[in-house]
Amino acid sequence: MSKCLLRGRTLSFHRRPENLEDKGAYTYQEDGALLIQAGKIVAAGSYSDVKPQAGEDAEEIDHRPHLIMPGLIDTHLHFPQMQVIGSYAANLLEWLNTYTFIEEQRFASAEHAARFAAHFFDEMVRHGTTTAVAYCSVHKVSADAFFAESLKRNMRMVAGKVMMDRNAPEALTDTAQSGYDDTRQVIADWHGKGRNHVAITPRFAITSTPAQLEAAQALAREFPDLHIQTHLSENRDEIAFSCSLYPQAKDYTDIYEIYGLLGPRSLFGHAIHLSEREMDAMSESGSVAVHCPTSNLFLGSGLFPMRKLQNRQKPVRIAVATDIGGGSNYSMLKTMDEAYKIQQLLGERLNPLESFYLMTRGNAEALSLDNHIGALAPGLDADLVVLDMASTPPMALKAETVSTLSEELFLLQTMGDDRAIAETYIAGEPAKSALGMPR
Ligand code: GUN
Ligand code: ZN
């Protein structure tokens, strides 16, 4: 298998940085290198240390002066919503009923799903996202199309066939039994194939009957290693409707608790308006609250209390995500720009080191996949991004003033988008330039 040596400035996080001076949280190499073989990082360090390990046969690619980081990770988005982005609605439930539940019906067609799977993976690669956690539609063929494309591109992806058996158009519903059977089949067909991971995916309490949440619980018991993903506490009307459908539950979180769906592999999209009791339940179970800033602003859902969740006596694990197509941009850089602004409105700080930690190692930890992705270390997947802080004329002007790493990261986050991704590597292979599209 051919070897490859990448040279550039390298940055990788070990843990969440406490502040801008927290140098122990990361390793930065001004002249760094990665040795890659068979899709994995074999060595990482300074160029002078790594170069001698490469041997004569390694191809050397010089990315200086750009910054090489682990690939970006998006922990919540919807593959069938690429054409829902930018739909004009007053709030979540209007947006779902007017646009989303109509559009997702088109994914009953295998051809349509295959066409959009190709577009979806192109956009991930173009935006530097090397792992994503996706909702497919209710149709098994949508999950088949997603995972087939992921396998073809050799990407580490997490996704699930959505389970939804009420409060949606008939053409977009399964039943408790068929949702269970189809999910089992998706697991049998795709989980562990290539780098595919299947997630158990009940959409949310509004669109699942108690019988369906029981079926999700049965799946979670049978396949305890799988991720579970759903939505929680995004919008006040959604909360009220959910609680009215499950009157025996103490609150929205308790609905999922009753059905055994909380836990360290459970990802709860949004989780904006949680009570102290709900936060305790999330914390005690190790569940993850997934912050989706562009979506929360676009749908007017609310301001995610990141610091309240993290700094309480019982902290809640958090992750960050685009939530395409409630979210309005595929870029994790743009996502963190909006996350920053939300914390500003709450009177809190979000420093750029922490933002870049969250998009990489932080999200990998939230997915319990940090043994595979999220850092530049031997043995990990060689999924990488190469970042260019001077990728547009206005960025190049601002870049003239940059003298520190955190200033560079803040510029990338504030002004960057897909154009700032100079290259994306998937399992050691350059994938963005291979798309043959303009940067
Ligand atoms: N809640 C249930 N389904 C969805 C969805 O598709 N997008 C968002 N933002 N919230 C949801
Ligand atoms: Zn969502």
XYZ file of C-alpha atoms and ligand atoms in Angstrom:
451
model
C 0.000 0.000 0.000
C 1.421 3.398 -0.959
C 2.633 5.791 1.673
C 2.013 9.506 1.700
C 3.704 12.283 3.668
C 1.728 15.497 4.177
C 3.634 18.598 5.188
C 2.018 21.711 6.613
C 1.169 23.497 9.812
C -0.736 20.959 11.926
C -3.242 21.376 14.772
C -4.910 18.682 16.851
C -6.774 18.877 20.171
C -6.400 16.549 23.175
C -9.236 18.011 25.239
C -11.519 21.033 25.534
C -9.445 24.240 25.873
C -10.377 26.204 29.000
C -9.332 29.535 27.491
C -7.144 31.092 24.803
C -3.983 30.478 26.859
C -4.672 26.757 27.391
C -1.774 25.393 25.324
C -1.980 21.992 27.031
C -5.257 21.312 25.228
C -3.686 20.961 21.788
C -0.581 20.232 19.758
C 0.419 22.730 17.093
C 3.379 22.230 14.761
C 4.598 25.195 12.727
C 6.372 22.762 10.363
C 4.421 19.578 10.904
C 3.914 16.352 9.024
C 1.638 13.331 8.874
C 2.668 9.959 7.528
C -0.300 8.114 6.064
C -0.568 4.506 5.012
C -3.591 2.349 4.138
C -6.016 5.119 5.114
C -4.578 5.583 8.605
C -2.257 8.070 10.244
C 0.983 6.203 10.970
C 2.990 9.082 12.427
C 2.303 12.705 13.379
C 4.738 15.337 14.594
C 7.298 17.798 13.358
C 8.436 17.417 9.752
C 11.995 16.755 10.888
C 10.828 13.874 13.131
C 8.337 12.307 10.732
C 10.220 12.640 7.441
C 12.875 10.000 8.292
C 10.080 7.471 8.999
C 8.608 7.942 5.530
C 11.283 6.174 3.509
C 12.084 6.844 -0.117
C 8.814 5.518 -1.565
C 6.406 7.933 0.188
C 4.775 10.592 -1.979
C 5.253 14.004 -0.327
C 2.557 16.691 -0.564
C 3.402 20.145 0.730
C 0.400 22.105 2.021
C 2.379 24.962 3.557
C 1.373 27.639 4.537
C -2.044 26.055 5.119
C -3.259 24.442 8.330
C -3.888 20.683 8.436
C -6.499 19.527 10.949
C -8.632 16.445 11.539
C -11.693 16.404 9.255
C -14.722 18.343 10.471
C -17.578 16.379 12.045
C -21.272 17.263 11.721
C -23.342 15.450 14.342
C -26.888 16.182 13.095
C -28.290 16.821 9.627
C -30.960 15.571 7.260
C -29.910 14.001 3.972
C -33.393 14.430 2.313
C -33.536 18.154 3.082
C -31.019 19.514 0.592
C -33.847 21.278 -1.255
C -35.646 22.333 1.935
C -32.889 24.792 2.904
C -34.189 28.350 2.866
C -37.910 27.505 3.117
C -39.864 30.480 4.441
C -41.775 29.537 7.619
C -42.694 31.115 10.937
C -41.532 28.241 13.127
C -40.535 24.567 13.327
C -43.963 22.927 13.064
C -45.071 25.131 10.155
C -41.752 24.449 8.403
C -42.079 20.693 8.902
C -45.685 20.467 7.724
C -45.452 22.932 4.834
C -42.162 21.919 3.256
C -40.228 19.148 4.919
C -42.861 16.433 5.126
C -43.689 17.101 1.456
C -40.106 17.042 0.199
C -39.089 13.911 2.099
C -41.817 11.910 0.302
C -39.711 12.093 -2.861
C -37.145 9.809 -1.205
C -39.473 6.847 -1.710
C -37.827 6.702 -5.134
C -34.511 4.851 -5.207
C -33.355 6.942 -8.196
C -34.138 10.227 -6.466
C -32.402 9.053 -3.290
C -29.325 7.948 -5.237
C -29.110 11.291 -7.054
C -29.259 13.220 -3.793
C -26.850 10.882 -2.020
C -24.239 11.790 -4.636
C -24.952 15.516 -4.123
C -24.914 15.116 -0.359
C -21.498 13.485 -0.243
C -20.097 16.023 -2.705
C -21.195 18.813 -0.355
C -19.742 17.082 2.700
C -16.361 16.763 0.997
C -16.482 20.297 -0.430
C -17.160 21.699 3.048
C -14.480 19.621 4.777
C -16.941 17.424 6.660
C -15.507 13.922 6.788
C -17.986 12.358 9.223
C -21.674 13.229 9.487
C -24.572 11.876 11.511
C -27.553 11.915 9.192
C -31.261 11.317 9.204
C -32.455 9.602 6.038
C -36.186 9.595 5.225
C -38.736 7.062 6.450
C -38.080 4.960 3.348
C -35.551 2.135 3.595
C -34.369 2.926 0.051
C -33.165 6.333 1.243
C -30.892 4.673 3.805
C -29.735 2.174 1.166
C -28.803 5.049 -1.168
C -27.014 6.915 1.619
C -24.947 3.974 2.801
C -24.133 2.771 -0.720
C -22.682 6.198 -1.540
C -20.822 6.322 1.772
C -19.320 2.880 1.112
C -18.308 3.930 -2.397
C -16.507 6.977 -0.988
C -15.066 5.040 1.943
C -16.341 7.574 4.499
C -17.051 7.112 8.201
C -20.736 7.995 8.406
C -23.514 7.468 10.921
C -27.123 7.436 9.648
C -30.527 5.927 10.158
C -33.805 5.241 8.478
C -36.244 7.585 10.182
C -38.996 5.918 12.200
C -42.263 7.934 12.125
C -45.745 6.423 12.355
C -48.127 9.345 13.028
C -48.751 13.101 12.622
C -47.296 13.149 9.119
C -48.682 12.467 5.615
C -49.500 8.808 5.053
C -46.809 8.496 2.355
C -44.231 9.508 4.952
C -45.156 7.071 7.710
C -44.177 3.538 8.618
C -45.727 1.482 11.405
C -44.233 0.401 14.701
C -43.626 -3.032 13.172
C -42.361 -1.959 9.732
C -40.142 0.732 11.288
C -38.613 -1.972 13.482
C -38.272 -4.492 10.631
C -36.793 -1.982 8.170
C -34.324 -0.637 10.729
C -33.219 -4.204 11.500
C -32.733 -4.791 7.789
C -30.736 -1.565 7.383
C -28.519 -2.712 10.272
C -28.051 -6.147 8.677
C -27.319 -4.628 5.261
C -25.044 -1.746 6.230
C -23.761 -1.579 9.813
C -20.024 -2.233 9.847
C -19.805 -2.333 6.040
C -16.826 -0.173 5.163
C -16.946 2.616 7.745
C -20.748 2.791 7.953
C -22.533 3.016 11.312
C -26.302 2.656 11.553
C -28.198 4.790 14.085
C -31.627 3.977 15.548
C -33.628 7.030 14.436
C -37.118 7.714 15.839
C -37.728 11.224 14.405
C -39.278 12.720 17.569
C -42.061 12.062 20.046
C -44.671 13.873 17.935
C -44.255 11.483 14.992
C -43.838 8.256 16.987
C -46.616 6.398 18.786
C -45.826 4.768 22.121
C -45.735 1.449 20.224
C -43.027 2.839 17.951
C -40.913 4.165 20.816
C -41.226 0.668 22.322
C -39.931 -0.732 19.040
C -37.010 1.730 19.169
C -36.326 0.564 22.721
C -36.319 -3.063 21.562
C -33.781 -2.168 18.857
C -31.630 -0.307 21.387
C -31.620 -3.398 23.626
C -30.762 -5.724 20.764
C -28.034 -3.451 19.396
C -26.549 -1.635 22.401
C -23.519 -0.410 20.414
C -25.611 1.607 17.982
C -26.159 5.342 18.222
C -29.689 6.595 18.842
C -30.725 9.967 17.429
C -33.869 12.037 17.816
C -35.040 15.617 18.434
C -35.736 17.172 21.822
C -36.979 20.489 23.155
C -36.457 22.615 20.057
C -39.551 24.792 20.116
C -42.189 25.713 22.729
C -45.159 24.449 20.652
C -43.300 21.214 19.913
C -42.688 20.701 23.635
C -46.355 21.295 24.516
C -47.592 18.992 21.740
C -45.150 16.234 22.726
C -46.143 16.390 26.386
C -49.838 16.281 25.458
C -49.221 13.083 23.477
C -47.428 11.445 26.436
C -49.395 12.676 29.503
C -47.730 10.108 31.761
C -44.293 11.688 31.151
C -42.896 14.244 33.644
C -41.553 16.365 30.762
C -40.330 16.001 27.161
C -37.044 14.294 28.115
C -38.969 11.838 30.287
C -40.807 10.585 27.180
C -37.542 9.227 25.820
C -36.456 8.126 29.296
C -39.594 6.027 29.740
C -38.643 4.125 26.590
C -35.008 3.643 27.616
C -33.660 5.917 24.896
C -31.279 8.010 27.017
C -27.635 6.980 27.230
C -24.053 7.722 26.204
C -24.701 6.905 22.540
C -27.913 8.963 22.390
C -27.850 12.235 20.422
C -30.622 14.756 21.082
C -30.918 17.413 18.410
C -31.452 20.984 19.734
C -32.210 20.482 23.481
C -32.643 24.236 23.909
C -35.389 24.640 26.518
C -34.566 21.926 29.093
C -35.578 22.186 32.750
C -33.070 21.457 35.527
C -34.618 18.011 35.941
C -34.213 17.284 32.251
C -30.588 18.441 32.314
C -29.949 16.169 35.303
C -31.466 13.244 33.396
C -29.342 14.018 30.342
C -26.222 14.322 32.496
C -26.766 11.190 34.567
C -27.359 9.098 31.457
C -24.388 10.564 29.536
C -26.732 11.703 26.748
C -25.546 14.338 24.277
C -27.277 17.674 23.538
C -26.559 18.583 19.910
C -26.368 22.331 19.283
C -27.561 23.375 15.801
C -26.988 27.154 15.699
C -27.931 28.117 12.131
C -31.146 26.100 12.427
C -32.070 27.553 15.811
C -31.677 31.076 14.446
C -33.335 30.367 11.087
C -36.432 28.744 12.638
C -36.422 31.152 15.600
C -36.253 28.181 17.969
C -34.179 29.776 20.730
C -30.678 30.383 22.099
C -28.835 27.209 23.153
C -27.583 27.633 26.745
C -24.203 26.002 26.130
C -22.489 27.299 29.274
C -25.432 26.462 31.506
C -25.332 22.881 30.227
C -21.556 22.541 30.552
C -20.873 24.388 33.781
C -23.604 23.003 36.039
C -22.791 20.564 38.821
C -24.030 17.757 36.604
C -22.697 18.784 33.191
C -24.408 17.758 29.983
C -22.256 16.514 27.095
C -22.599 18.690 24.005
C -21.922 18.438 20.280
C -22.335 20.851 17.352
C -24.066 20.381 14.007
C -25.520 22.064 10.929
C -29.028 20.505 10.963
C -29.384 20.874 7.193
C -32.081 21.762 6.020
C -33.507 23.593 9.092
C -29.920 24.740 9.259
C -28.943 27.090 6.468
C -25.321 26.226 5.696
C -23.298 23.030 5.152
C -20.163 24.657 6.533
C -19.114 23.760 10.072
C -17.062 26.990 10.017
C -20.229 29.027 9.401
C -22.009 26.903 12.003
C -19.483 27.887 14.670
C -19.653 31.523 13.557
C -23.373 31.428 14.404
C -22.704 29.478 17.618
C -20.358 32.273 18.649
C -23.057 34.890 18.013
C -25.622 32.938 20.031
C -23.254 32.876 23.008
C -22.666 36.629 22.517
C -26.428 37.210 22.790
C -26.448 35.156 25.995
C -23.573 37.244 27.404
C -21.191 34.254 27.215
C -17.836 33.727 25.481
C -16.962 31.005 22.973
C -13.299 31.173 22.080
C -12.006 29.987 18.684
C -9.832 27.250 20.166
C -12.931 25.736 21.738
C -14.864 26.093 18.468
C -12.241 24.151 16.535
C -12.039 21.578 19.326
C -15.822 21.138 19.119
C -15.866 20.637 15.326
C -13.171 17.937 15.557
C -12.210 16.105 18.729
C -15.212 17.355 20.725
C -17.706 15.954 18.253
C -15.693 12.723 17.975
C -15.888 12.348 21.778
C -19.618 13.102 21.740
C -20.038 10.254 19.242
C -17.686 7.977 21.233
C -15.706 7.686 18.006
C -12.561 9.411 19.276
C -10.688 6.116 18.935
C -11.179 6.496 15.147
C -11.520 10.180 14.243
C -11.136 13.740 15.501
C -7.373 13.993 16.067
C -4.012 13.723 14.319
C -2.558 10.663 16.017
C -1.136 7.306 14.948
C -3.799 4.657 14.411
C -6.603 7.120 13.650
C -8.375 7.402 10.291
C -6.597 9.777 7.911
C -9.690 11.983 7.470
C -8.337 15.526 7.251
C -8.993 19.108 6.211
C -6.514 21.632 4.899
C -7.579 25.157 5.843
C -6.629 28.349 3.991
C -7.261 31.540 5.959
C -6.638 33.694 2.845
C -9.043 31.856 0.543
C -11.036 34.938 -0.566
C -9.865 38.499 -1.240
C -11.435 39.932 1.953
C -10.005 37.054 3.992
C -6.562 37.620 2.457
C -6.723 41.283 3.509
C -7.700 40.414 7.062
C -5.078 37.632 7.119
C -2.371 40.311 6.775
C -3.169 41.340 10.363
C -3.118 37.828 11.851
C -0.203 36.970 14.115
C -1.447 34.156 16.382
C -3.041 30.737 15.917
C -6.241 31.752 17.659
C -6.540 34.855 15.444
C -6.193 32.604 12.413
C -8.886 30.240 13.703
C -11.210 33.127 14.497
C -10.738 34.515 10.980
C -11.481 31.088 9.465
C -14.605 30.757 11.610
C -15.894 34.289 11.071
C -15.213 34.723 7.355
C -14.603 31.185 6.096
C -16.852 28.767 4.246
C -16.297 25.957 1.726
C -13.733 28.115 -0.086
C -11.491 27.989 2.985
C -11.251 24.193 2.620
C -8.201 23.861 0.364
C -8.396 20.062 0.454
C -10.324 17.290 2.167
C -8.699 13.895 2.687
C -10.848 10.801 3.082
C -8.901 7.813 4.425
C -5.700 9.405 3.175
C -6.983 10.176 -0.330
C -7.416 13.751 -1.592
C -11.180 13.929 -2.137
C -12.064 17.581 -2.685
C -9.721 18.163 -5.608
C -10.971 14.841 -7.029
C -14.506 16.265 -7.242
C -13.321 18.376 -10.151
C -15.435 21.330 -9.003
C -14.342 24.893 -8.372
C -13.116 25.384 -4.830
N -37.943 17.861 14.550
C -38.450 16.759 13.934
N -38.014 16.665 12.666
C -37.209 17.711 12.461
C -36.449 18.153 11.343
O -36.435 17.567 10.266
N -35.734 19.307 11.518
C -35.726 19.987 12.712
N -34.998 21.084 12.813
N -36.436 19.594 13.763
C -37.163 18.465 13.644
Zn -32.905 17.731 12.793
